[in-house]
Amino acid sequence: MKFELQETAPLSKARAGKIETAHGLIDTPIFMPVGTIGSVKGIHFQDVKEDIKAQIILGNTYHLYLRPGTEIIESAGGLHKFIGWDKPILTDSGGFQVFSLGDIRKLSEEGARFQSHIDGSRHLFTPENVIDVQRSIGADIIMAFDECTPGDADYDYARKSLEMTQRWLGRCVSRFNETQPKYGYSQSFFPIVQGCVYSDLRIKAAEHVTTFDSDGYAIGGLSVGEKEEDMYKMIEVVNSVLPENKPRYLMGVGTPVNILEGIDRGIDMFDCVMPTRNGRNGMLFTRNGIINIKNNKWRDDFSPLDPDGTSFVDHQYSKAYLRHLFQAKEMLGPQIGSIHNLAFYLWLVGEARQQILSGTFKSWKEKMVKQIGKRL
RNA sequence: GGGGAGAUACCAAAGCGGCCAACUGGGGCAGACUGUAAAUCUGCUGGCGUACGCCUUCGUAGGUUCGAAUCCUGCUCUCCCCA
């Protein structure tokens, strides 16, 4: 994998770049739709690619390991072939599930013991076998196995948690280096910076990951309950340490405003369930603000869903019709909501990239932040 | 014509002397959602008030009772069975 830094915006840390993977190029900054279980929920891959213009999607080690299982994915010839997506894929390691599964898991130095949320069966994830599973899945970018420290963790917990994540990282790297890709193309490995909201821990964590000279670096453990200002501060702190010539991935973030603020602070890659989950639940992000399409006020608004939108759904369907679909619980409603939101997210990062390249990012961003957070 | 059952809030449906402004569904209104255990979850849904509360409600008109959606009587309407 290669990363080319093309431009940095004036008065900002925002960067435009290009990532070259075995499955194609990725323009950065980029947003990656989440396709946890091998599907961007509710959306045909054709639309993900051609309408939404996604350049890379996510999969999840935890979910794919439990179902369909690595055997099936290997038999299919890897995840790309299994799901019919020929562009890049990034897999998350399962670290976040270890965090979000709460009381059906137990952490130890060895790894994470957990029960399947599907059938209750017991499993063990270790830094080593998580790398193995990701080799089997065959994602272009695979993630370290970490502990996603909760946003409200105290210093002592955060420090110990970080130290374990660091030891796990060493084991991940070893396993990564001693194994080979299974499908004839190379895979990249990204370590994850933890450290909760504590600057000194974040700096240590960032310095630690850079000792491994990876193809890129991720910032995890943000937007997990901490204050938004803390998140922005941690991004600044970490990015002041991470090397300029490698992509930086802010995991799990966020709202459209979060993404612009992240770009402004030098983040290149984002993923989040928000556009799909909220879209399924009737919340639409637009460049003019946020629409809750279920609200009564839209019942007789026959104007296009989003006159400024880039997706076909924005022009093909009216607000009143989409509201009707949600009222009637028609599955077309969540599908349209998801497509719209993802298309908006991809437009947002694509436009940010153009603004960076033309040197106008900062003023554009300030204007956008005011608009896109409004409630319509 | 005879016999029986019933009328509860937007709808359906519990309640059958005080703990009832009234269970529960649905519908409606609003909110939440950030590396997806989520096409999910939460709240509100007689009126006024932030709240303690106050006011008006259980077909309708009376009555019994300290107290009635709940008991009694008349009336109106609905449904079922037999002729």
Short mmCIF file of C-alpha atoms (C1' of nucleotides) in Angstrom, two decimals:
data_model
loop_
_atom_site.label_atom_id
_atom_site.label_comp_id
_atom_site.label_asym_id
_atom_site.label_seq_id
_atom_site.Cartn_x
_atom_site.Cartn_y
_atom_site.Cartn_z
CA MET A 1 0.00 0.00 0.00
CA LYS A 2 1.25 3.47 -0.85
CA PHE A 3 0.15 6.84 0.47
CA GLU A 4 0.84 10.05 -1.39
CA LEU A 5 0.30 13.32 0.44
CA GLN A 6 -0.86 15.74 -2.24
CA GLU A 7 -1.75 18.96 -0.50
CA THR A 8 -2.11 20.52 2.93
CA ALA A 9 -4.64 23.32 3.41
CA PRO A 10 -3.51 26.77 4.55
CA LEU A 11 -4.38 27.67 8.16
CA SER A 12 -5.30 24.07 8.76
CA LYS A 13 -3.86 20.60 9.18
CA ALA A 14 -6.27 19.30 6.54
CA ARG A 15 -4.64 17.06 3.95
CA ALA A 16 -5.55 15.71 0.56
CA GLY A 17 -3.89 12.49 -0.48
CA LYS A 18 -4.13 9.24 -2.33
CA ILE A 19 -3.92 5.69 -1.06
CA GLU A 20 -3.02 2.93 -3.45
CA THR A 21 -4.24 -0.54 -2.55
CA ALA A 22 -4.41 -3.86 -4.34
CA HIS A 23 -8.07 -3.16 -5.06
CA GLY A 24 -7.67 0.37 -6.31
CA LEU A 25 -7.06 3.97 -5.37
CA ILE A 26 -8.64 5.85 -2.50
CA ASP A 27 -8.80 9.64 -2.50
CA THR A 28 -8.41 11.14 0.94
CA PRO A 29 -9.93 12.41 3.06
CA ILE A 30 -12.36 9.55 2.73
CA PHE A 31 -15.39 8.18 4.49
CA MET A 32 -15.79 4.40 4.60
CA PRO A 33 -19.34 3.02 4.78
CA VAL A 34 -19.71 0.32 7.40
CA GLY A 35 -20.60 -3.12 6.09
CA THR A 36 -20.17 -5.08 9.27
CA ILE A 37 -21.56 -8.44 8.26
CA GLY A 38 -20.56 -8.29 4.62
CA SER A 39 -23.28 -5.89 3.56
CA VAL A 40 -23.82 -2.17 3.79
CA LYS A 41 -27.19 -2.67 5.41
CA GLY A 42 -30.03 -2.39 2.98
CA ILE A 43 -28.05 -1.15 -0.01
CA HIS A 44 -27.03 -2.94 -3.18
CA PHE A 45 -23.30 -2.84 -3.85
CA GLN A 46 -24.04 -1.34 -7.22
CA ASP A 47 -25.51 1.71 -5.47
CA VAL A 48 -22.70 1.75 -2.90
CA LYS A 49 -20.25 1.99 -5.75
CA GLU A 50 -21.92 3.97 -8.50
CA ASP A 51 -24.40 6.24 -6.74
CA ILE A 52 -22.81 6.70 -3.31
CA LYS A 53 -19.33 6.52 -4.83
CA ALA A 54 -17.81 4.69 -1.91
CA GLN A 55 -14.16 3.88 -2.50
CA ILE A 56 -13.66 1.50 0.40
CA ILE A 57 -15.99 -0.23 2.86
CA LEU A 58 -15.60 -1.83 6.27
CA GLY A 59 -16.16 -5.35 7.42
CA ASN A 60 -15.95 -6.71 10.92
CA THR A 61 -13.78 -9.58 12.10
CA TYR A 62 -15.99 -10.41 15.06
CA HIS A 63 -19.19 -10.70 13.04
CA LEU A 64 -17.71 -12.47 10.04
CA TYR A 65 -15.83 -14.91 12.25
CA LEU A 66 -19.08 -15.88 13.98
CA ARG A 67 -21.07 -15.98 10.76
CA PRO A 68 -20.53 -17.22 8.11
CA GLY A 69 -17.14 -18.20 9.60
CA THR A 70 -13.67 -18.09 8.14
CA GLU A 71 -14.04 -21.47 6.47
CA ILE A 72 -16.83 -20.27 4.21
CA ILE A 73 -15.05 -17.01 3.43
CA GLU A 74 -11.86 -18.88 2.56
CA SER A 75 -13.79 -21.28 0.36
CA ALA A 76 -15.31 -18.32 -1.43
CA GLY A 77 -11.82 -16.98 -2.07
CA GLY A 78 -11.92 -14.15 0.43
CA LEU A 79 -14.44 -11.53 1.43
CA HIS A 80 -14.20 -9.51 -1.78
CA LYS A 81 -15.30 -12.48 -3.86
CA PHE A 82 -17.81 -13.69 -1.31
CA ILE A 83 -19.74 -10.41 -1.29
CA GLY A 84 -18.98 -9.28 -4.82
CA TRP A 85 -17.13 -6.07 -4.01
CA ASP A 86 -13.94 -5.50 -5.95
CA LYS A 87 -12.82 -2.26 -4.29
CA PRO A 88 -10.82 -1.97 -1.08
CA ILE A 89 -12.07 -3.36 2.22
CA LEU A 90 -10.91 -2.60 5.73
CA THR A 91 -11.73 -4.96 8.56
CA ASP A 92 -12.05 -3.92 12.14
CA SER A 93 -10.49 -6.36 14.53
CA GLY A 94 -13.29 -6.93 16.99
CA GLY A 95 -11.77 -4.64 19.58
CA PHE A 96 -14.83 -2.46 19.51
CA GLN A 97 -17.12 -5.46 20.09
CA VAL A 98 -15.03 -6.37 23.09
CA PHE A 99 -15.91 -2.90 24.30
CA SER A 100 -19.57 -2.86 23.32
CA LEU A 101 -20.54 -6.41 24.22
CA GLY A 102 -20.27 -5.44 27.86
CA ASP A 103 -20.88 -8.28 30.25
CA ILE A 104 -20.74 -11.18 27.82
CA ARG A 105 -16.98 -10.84 27.54
CA LYS A 106 -13.96 -11.01 29.79
CA LEU A 107 -10.56 -9.45 29.16
CA SER A 108 -7.21 -10.84 30.16
CA GLU A 109 -3.63 -10.58 29.06
CA GLU A 110 -4.20 -13.54 26.80
CA GLY A 111 -7.06 -11.86 24.93
CA ALA A 112 -10.81 -11.53 25.14
CA ARG A 113 -13.13 -14.37 26.04
CA PHE A 114 -16.64 -13.70 24.90
CA GLN A 115 -19.93 -15.30 24.17
CA SER A 116 -21.46 -15.09 20.75
CA HIS A 117 -24.38 -12.69 20.65
CA ILE A 118 -25.94 -15.08 18.15
CA ASP A 119 -25.96 -18.40 19.97
CA GLY A 120 -24.14 -17.82 23.25
CA SER A 121 -21.23 -20.08 22.28
CA ARG A 122 -17.90 -19.29 23.91
CA HIS A 123 -14.90 -17.98 22.01
CA LEU A 124 -11.46 -16.53 22.58
CA PHE A 125 -9.96 -13.70 20.56
CA THR A 126 -6.25 -13.16 20.88
CA PRO A 127 -4.04 -10.69 19.03
CA GLU A 128 -2.72 -13.66 17.07
CA ASN A 129 -5.95 -15.31 16.00
CA VAL A 130 -7.54 -11.98 15.16
CA ILE A 131 -4.72 -11.43 12.66
CA ASP A 132 -5.27 -14.94 11.34
CA VAL A 133 -8.99 -14.33 10.85
CA GLN A 134 -8.25 -11.09 9.03
CA ARG A 135 -5.80 -12.93 6.79
CA SER A 136 -8.64 -15.33 5.97
CA ILE A 137 -11.09 -12.53 5.32
CA GLY A 138 -8.51 -10.91 3.06
CA ALA A 139 -9.19 -7.24 3.73
CA ASP A 140 -6.82 -4.72 2.17
CA ILE A 141 -6.37 -3.02 5.50
CA ILE A 142 -6.54 -4.97 8.73
CA MET A 143 -6.64 -3.56 12.21
CA ALA A 144 -4.79 -4.31 15.41
CA PHE A 145 -6.65 -6.01 18.23
CA ASP A 146 -7.04 -3.39 20.92
CA GLU A 147 -9.10 -2.56 23.94
CA CYS A 148 -11.36 0.36 23.16
CA THR A 149 -11.11 2.25 26.43
CA PRO A 150 -14.42 3.82 27.52
CA GLY A 151 -14.53 7.61 27.32
CA ASP A 152 -15.20 7.96 31.04
CA ALA A 153 -12.35 5.71 32.20
CA ASP A 154 -10.21 7.08 35.01
CA TYR A 155 -6.53 7.69 34.45
CA ASP A 156 -5.36 4.51 36.09
CA TYR A 157 -7.71 2.31 34.11
CA ALA A 158 -6.85 4.14 30.89
CA ARG A 159 -3.14 3.68 31.49
CA LYS A 160 -3.40 -0.02 32.22
CA SER A 161 -5.77 -0.51 29.30
CA LEU A 162 -3.36 1.30 26.99
CA GLU A 163 -0.43 -0.78 28.20
CA MET A 164 -2.28 -3.97 27.41
CA THR A 165 -3.27 -2.63 23.99
CA GLN A 166 0.43 -1.92 23.43
CA ARG A 167 1.48 -5.43 24.41
CA TRP A 168 -1.26 -6.81 22.20
CA LEU A 169 0.01 -4.62 19.38
CA GLY A 170 3.44 -6.21 19.63
CA ARG A 171 1.83 -9.63 19.33
CA CYS A 172 -0.32 -8.52 16.40
CA VAL A 173 2.70 -7.20 14.55
CA SER A 174 4.66 -10.38 15.13
CA ARG A 175 1.84 -12.51 13.85
CA PHE A 176 1.29 -10.20 10.91
CA ASN A 177 4.96 -10.36 9.96
CA GLU A 178 5.17 -14.14 10.24
CA THR A 179 2.07 -14.82 8.14
CA GLN A 180 1.31 -14.27 4.48
CA PRO A 181 -1.74 -13.02 2.60
CA LYS A 182 -3.93 -15.86 1.37
CA TYR A 183 -5.23 -14.49 -1.89
CA GLY A 184 -2.23 -13.19 -3.76
CA TYR A 185 -2.44 -9.49 -2.90
CA SER A 186 -0.84 -7.62 -0.07
CA GLN A 187 -2.57 -6.52 3.09
CA SER A 188 -1.71 -3.53 5.25
CA PHE A 189 -1.80 -3.48 9.02
CA PHE A 190 -2.84 -0.43 11.07
CA PRO A 191 -2.05 -0.11 14.78
CA ILE A 192 -4.51 1.77 16.97
CA VAL A 193 -3.73 4.63 19.33
CA GLN A 194 -5.62 4.51 22.62
CA GLY A 195 -5.14 6.56 25.80
CA CYS A 196 -8.65 7.83 26.51
CA VAL A 197 -8.81 11.60 27.10
CA TYR A 198 -5.37 11.88 28.69
CA SER A 199 -2.89 13.79 26.57
CA ASP A 200 0.23 12.22 28.02
CA LEU A 201 -1.17 8.73 27.43
CA ARG A 202 -2.19 9.63 23.90
CA ILE A 203 1.28 11.00 23.15
CA LYS A 204 2.93 7.89 24.54
CA ALA A 205 0.53 5.73 22.56
CA ALA A 206 1.19 7.64 19.35
CA GLU A 207 4.95 7.44 19.85
CA HIS A 208 4.66 3.74 20.53
CA VAL A 209 2.70 2.92 17.36
CA THR A 210 5.08 4.90 15.15
CA THR A 211 7.91 2.61 16.18
CA PHE A 212 6.28 -0.06 14.05
CA ASP A 213 6.43 1.78 10.71
CA SER A 214 3.00 0.67 9.52
CA ASP A 215 1.26 1.67 6.31
CA GLY A 216 -1.11 3.81 8.35
CA TYR A 217 -2.25 4.57 11.87
CA ALA A 218 -5.61 4.64 13.54
CA ILE A 219 -6.95 6.65 16.44
CA GLY A 220 -9.43 4.66 18.48
CA GLY A 221 -11.30 5.12 21.71
CA LEU A 222 -12.92 8.39 20.69
CA SER A 223 -16.62 9.25 20.47
CA VAL A 224 -17.17 6.64 23.14
CA GLY A 225 -18.70 8.87 25.80
CA GLU A 226 -16.10 11.59 26.24
CA LYS A 227 -16.80 15.27 25.65
CA GLU A 228 -16.54 16.48 22.07
CA GLU A 229 -13.85 19.04 22.96
CA ASP A 230 -11.81 16.24 24.47
CA MET A 231 -12.12 14.24 21.28
CA TYR A 232 -10.89 17.16 19.18
CA LYS A 233 -8.04 17.82 21.57
CA MET A 234 -6.95 14.18 21.49
CA ILE A 235 -6.95 14.22 17.68
CA GLU A 236 -4.68 17.26 17.75
CA VAL A 237 -2.36 15.71 20.29
CA VAL A 238 -2.06 12.41 18.47
CA ASN A 239 -1.67 13.94 15.02
CA SER A 240 1.16 16.11 16.28
CA VAL A 241 3.08 12.87 16.83
CA LEU A 242 1.99 10.65 13.95
CA PRO A 243 4.14 10.86 10.79
CA GLU A 244 2.94 13.10 7.97
CA ASN A 245 3.55 10.58 5.26
CA LYS A 246 1.10 7.94 6.48
CA PRO A 247 -2.69 7.96 6.44
CA ARG A 248 -4.49 8.56 9.72
CA TYR A 249 -7.74 6.84 10.42
CA LEU A 250 -10.15 8.13 13.07
CA MET A 251 -12.20 5.13 14.03
CA GLY A 252 -15.95 5.27 14.42
CA VAL A 253 -16.40 9.01 13.89
CA GLY A 254 -18.84 10.57 13.42
CA THR A 255 -21.34 13.29 12.72
CA PRO A 256 -20.80 15.43 9.62
CA VAL A 257 -19.46 18.18 11.86
CA ASN A 258 -17.11 15.74 13.61
CA ILE A 259 -15.78 14.71 10.23
CA LEU A 260 -15.05 18.26 9.10
CA GLU A 261 -13.38 19.00 12.42
CA GLY A 262 -11.37 15.79 12.05
CA ILE A 263 -10.26 16.68 8.55
CA ASP A 264 -9.29 20.13 9.76
CA ARG A 265 -7.04 18.44 12.33
CA GLY A 266 -5.34 16.18 9.83
CA ILE A 267 -7.46 13.01 9.71
CA ASP A 268 -7.57 11.18 6.37
CA MET A 269 -9.99 8.30 6.94
CA PHE A 270 -13.28 7.93 8.77
CA ASP A 271 -15.94 5.33 9.30
CA CYS A 272 -19.17 5.46 11.23
CA VAL A 273 -22.48 3.65 11.42
CA MET A 274 -24.27 6.96 11.78
CA PRO A 275 -25.21 7.59 8.15
CA THR A 276 -26.66 4.11 7.77
CA ARG A 277 -28.15 3.59 11.21
CA ASN A 278 -29.61 7.06 11.48
CA GLY A 279 -30.70 6.91 7.87
CA ARG A 280 -32.58 3.71 8.62
CA ASN A 281 -34.21 5.51 11.50
CA GLY A 282 -35.35 8.49 9.50
CA MET A 283 -32.64 11.04 10.21
CA LEU A 284 -31.20 12.64 7.10
CA PHE A 285 -28.01 14.67 6.96
CA THR A 286 -27.91 17.36 4.30
CA ARG A 287 -25.63 20.25 3.51
CA ASN A 288 -28.34 22.58 4.84
CA GLY A 289 -28.95 20.75 8.09
CA ILE A 290 -30.56 17.72 9.65
CA ILE A 291 -34.00 16.44 8.74
CA ASN A 292 -36.06 14.06 10.85
CA ILE A 293 -38.20 12.82 8.01
CA LYS A 294 -40.68 11.17 10.39
CA ASN A 295 -41.77 14.55 11.68
CA ASN A 296 -45.29 15.67 10.90
CA LYS A 297 -44.05 18.88 9.26
CA TRP A 298 -42.93 16.98 6.15
CA ARG A 299 -46.26 15.28 5.47
CA ASP A 300 -47.19 17.55 2.59
CA ASP A 301 -43.78 18.71 1.46
CA PHE A 302 -43.58 17.39 -2.06
CA SER A 303 -40.24 18.97 -2.83
CA PRO A 304 -37.32 16.68 -3.66
CA LEU A 305 -35.71 14.91 -0.72
CA ASP A 306 -32.57 16.99 -1.10
CA PRO A 307 -32.41 19.34 -4.07
CA ASP A 308 -28.65 19.74 -3.54
CA GLY A 309 -28.04 16.03 -3.06
CA THR A 310 -25.87 13.93 -5.32
CA SER A 311 -27.85 10.71 -5.10
CA PHE A 312 -30.63 9.66 -7.42
CA VAL A 313 -32.88 9.20 -4.40
CA ASP A 314 -32.56 12.89 -3.63
CA HIS A 315 -34.33 13.82 -6.83
CA GLN A 316 -36.50 10.80 -7.47
CA TYR A 317 -38.41 10.93 -4.17
CA SER A 318 -40.11 13.73 -2.24
CA LYS A 319 -39.91 14.41 1.49
CA ALA A 320 -43.61 13.68 1.88
CA TYR A 321 -43.22 10.34 0.15
CA LEU A 322 -40.24 9.31 2.26
CA ARG A 323 -42.12 10.30 5.40
CA HIS A 324 -45.00 8.17 4.21
CA LEU A 325 -42.69 5.21 3.70
CA PHE A 326 -41.39 5.55 7.24
CA GLN A 327 -44.90 5.95 8.65
CA ALA A 328 -45.96 2.84 6.79
CA LYS A 329 -42.82 0.99 7.85
CA GLU A 330 -42.04 0.14 4.26
CA MET A 331 -38.50 -1.14 3.92
CA LEU A 332 -37.88 1.21 1.03
CA GLY A 333 -37.83 4.06 3.57
CA PRO A 334 -34.73 2.94 5.48
CA GLN A 335 -33.06 2.07 2.19
CA ILE A 336 -33.59 5.55 0.78
CA GLY A 337 -32.48 7.12 4.07
CA SER A 338 -29.28 5.09 4.07
CA ILE A 339 -28.44 5.80 0.45
CA HIS A 340 -29.07 9.50 0.89
CA ASN A 341 -26.92 9.77 4.02
CA LEU A 342 -24.01 7.81 2.60
CA ALA A 343 -24.09 9.80 -0.61
CA PHE A 344 -24.03 12.96 1.50
CA TYR A 345 -21.08 11.74 3.58
CA LEU A 346 -19.13 10.82 0.47
CA TRP A 347 -19.98 14.17 -1.09
CA LEU A 348 -18.86 15.92 2.10
CA VAL A 349 -15.41 14.33 2.17
CA GLY A 350 -15.03 14.65 -1.59
CA GLU A 351 -15.87 18.34 -1.46
CA ALA A 352 -13.53 18.81 1.48
CA ARG A 353 -10.80 17.25 -0.64
CA GLN A 354 -11.49 19.65 -3.50
CA GLN A 355 -11.44 22.60 -1.12
CA ILE A 356 -8.09 21.43 0.28
CA LEU A 357 -6.65 21.07 -3.21
CA SER A 358 -7.81 24.54 -4.17
CA GLY A 359 -6.59 26.12 -0.94
CA THR A 360 -10.04 27.20 0.28
CA PHE A 361 -10.73 24.51 2.84
CA LYS A 362 -10.68 26.56 6.02
CA SER A 363 -13.31 29.14 5.08
CA TRP A 364 -15.47 26.54 3.40
CA LYS A 365 -15.32 24.33 6.47
CA GLU A 366 -16.28 27.15 8.82
CA LYS A 367 -19.31 27.88 6.68
CA MET A 368 -20.32 24.24 6.40
CA VAL A 369 -20.02 23.52 10.11
CA LYS A 370 -22.62 26.19 10.80
CA GLN A 371 -25.04 24.80 8.23
CA ILE A 372 -24.86 21.05 8.55
CA GLY A 373 -25.45 20.89 12.29
CA LYS A 374 -28.75 22.78 12.13
CA ARG A 375 -32.10 21.09 12.69
CA LEU A 376 -34.49 21.61 9.85
"C1'" G B 1 -92.46 -11.16 18.54
"C1'" G B 2 -89.24 -14.10 22.35
"C1'" G B 3 -84.39 -14.79 24.65
"C1'" G B 4 -79.33 -13.26 25.47
"C1'" A B 5 -74.86 -10.07 25.28
"C1'" G B 6 -72.94 -5.34 25.17
"C1'" A B 7 -71.92 0.32 24.93
"C1'" U B 8 -64.72 2.59 28.33
"C1'" A B 9 -60.08 7.75 25.70
"C1'" C B 10 -58.28 8.37 18.07
"C1'" C B 11 -59.06 2.59 17.33
"C1'" A B 12 -59.09 -2.17 19.77
"C1'" A B 13 -59.46 -3.81 24.58
"C1'" A B 14 -58.76 -4.55 30.28
"C1'" G B 15 -61.04 -2.79 34.62
"C1'" C B 16 -66.59 -4.50 37.59
"C1'" G B 17 -67.37 0.05 44.86
"C1'" G B 18 -62.12 3.59 47.01
"C1'" C B 19 -54.97 1.91 45.22
"C1'" C B 20 -58.73 4.83 38.13
"C1'" A B 21 -57.37 10.17 34.40
"C1'" A B 22 -58.33 4.55 33.87
"C1'" C B 23 -53.79 -2.01 32.32
"C1'" U B 24 -52.22 -3.40 27.47
"C1'" G B 25 -51.84 -3.27 22.03
"C1'" G B 26 -52.31 -0.30 17.75
"C1'" G B 27 -52.31 4.52 15.81
"C1'" G B 28 -50.36 9.50 16.60
"C1'" C B 29 -46.49 13.05 18.39
"C1'" A B 30 -41.50 13.79 19.78
"C1'" G B 31 -36.55 12.20 21.07
"C1'" A B 32 -32.12 9.06 20.87
"C1'" C B 33 -28.58 6.68 17.72
"C1'" U B 34 -20.68 8.00 16.53
"C1'" G B 35 -14.54 1.21 14.89
"C1'" U B 36 -23.52 -1.83 13.98
"C1'" A B 37 -25.91 -7.62 19.68
"C1'" A B 38 -29.83 -1.71 16.32
"C1'" A B 39 -34.81 -1.51 9.57
"C1'" U B 40 -33.67 -0.44 16.85
"C1'" C B 41 -34.66 1.84 21.50
"C1'" U B 42 -37.01 5.65 24.78
"C1'" G B 43 -40.72 9.19 26.32
"C1'" C B 44 -45.50 11.42 25.79
"C1'" U B 45 -50.55 10.65 24.08
"C1'" G B 46 -58.37 14.24 28.24
"C1'" G B 47 -57.52 19.93 29.54
"C1'" C B 48 -54.41 23.70 32.22
"C1'" G B 49 -49.63 23.90 34.96
"C1'" U B 50 -42.36 23.08 35.23
"C1'" A B 51 -44.16 20.59 39.58
"C1'" C B 52 -47.37 19.32 44.26
"C1'" G B 53 -52.04 19.88 41.93
"C1'" C B 54 -56.73 21.47 39.96
"C1'" C B 55 -60.71 20.73 36.35
"C1'" U B 56 -63.78 17.61 32.91
"C1'" U B 57 -64.34 12.11 31.52
"C1'" C B 58 -66.02 5.45 30.97
"C1'" G B 59 -73.69 5.62 25.74
"C1'" U B 60 -77.55 8.82 28.24
"C1'" A B 61 -80.93 10.60 32.35
"C1'" G B 62 -81.76 9.70 37.21
"C1'" G B 63 -80.84 6.97 41.88
"C1'" U B 64 -78.10 4.19 46.03
"C1'" U B 65 -73.42 5.27 48.75
"C1'" C B 66 -68.92 8.94 52.79
"C1'" G B 67 -67.23 7.41 47.76
"C1'" A B 68 -69.41 4.79 41.23
"C1'" A B 69 -66.36 3.28 34.87
"C1'" U B 70 -67.80 -0.41 38.53
"C1'" C B 71 -74.42 -1.35 42.14
"C1'" C B 72 -79.97 -0.07 40.86
"C1'" U B 73 -83.88 2.07 37.39
"C1'" G B 74 -85.57 4.42 32.79
"C1'" C B 75 -84.14 5.67 27.90
"C1'" U B 76 -81.11 5.34 23.28
"C1'" C B 77 -78.14 2.43 20.27
"C1'" U B 78 -75.32 -2.17 18.73
"C1'" C B 79 -74.63 -7.39 18.21
"C1'" C B 80 -76.10 -12.71 18.62
"C1'" C B 81 -79.74 -16.77 18.91
"C1'" C B 82 -84.87 -18.58 18.31
"C1'" A B 83 -89.50 -17.65 15.77
#
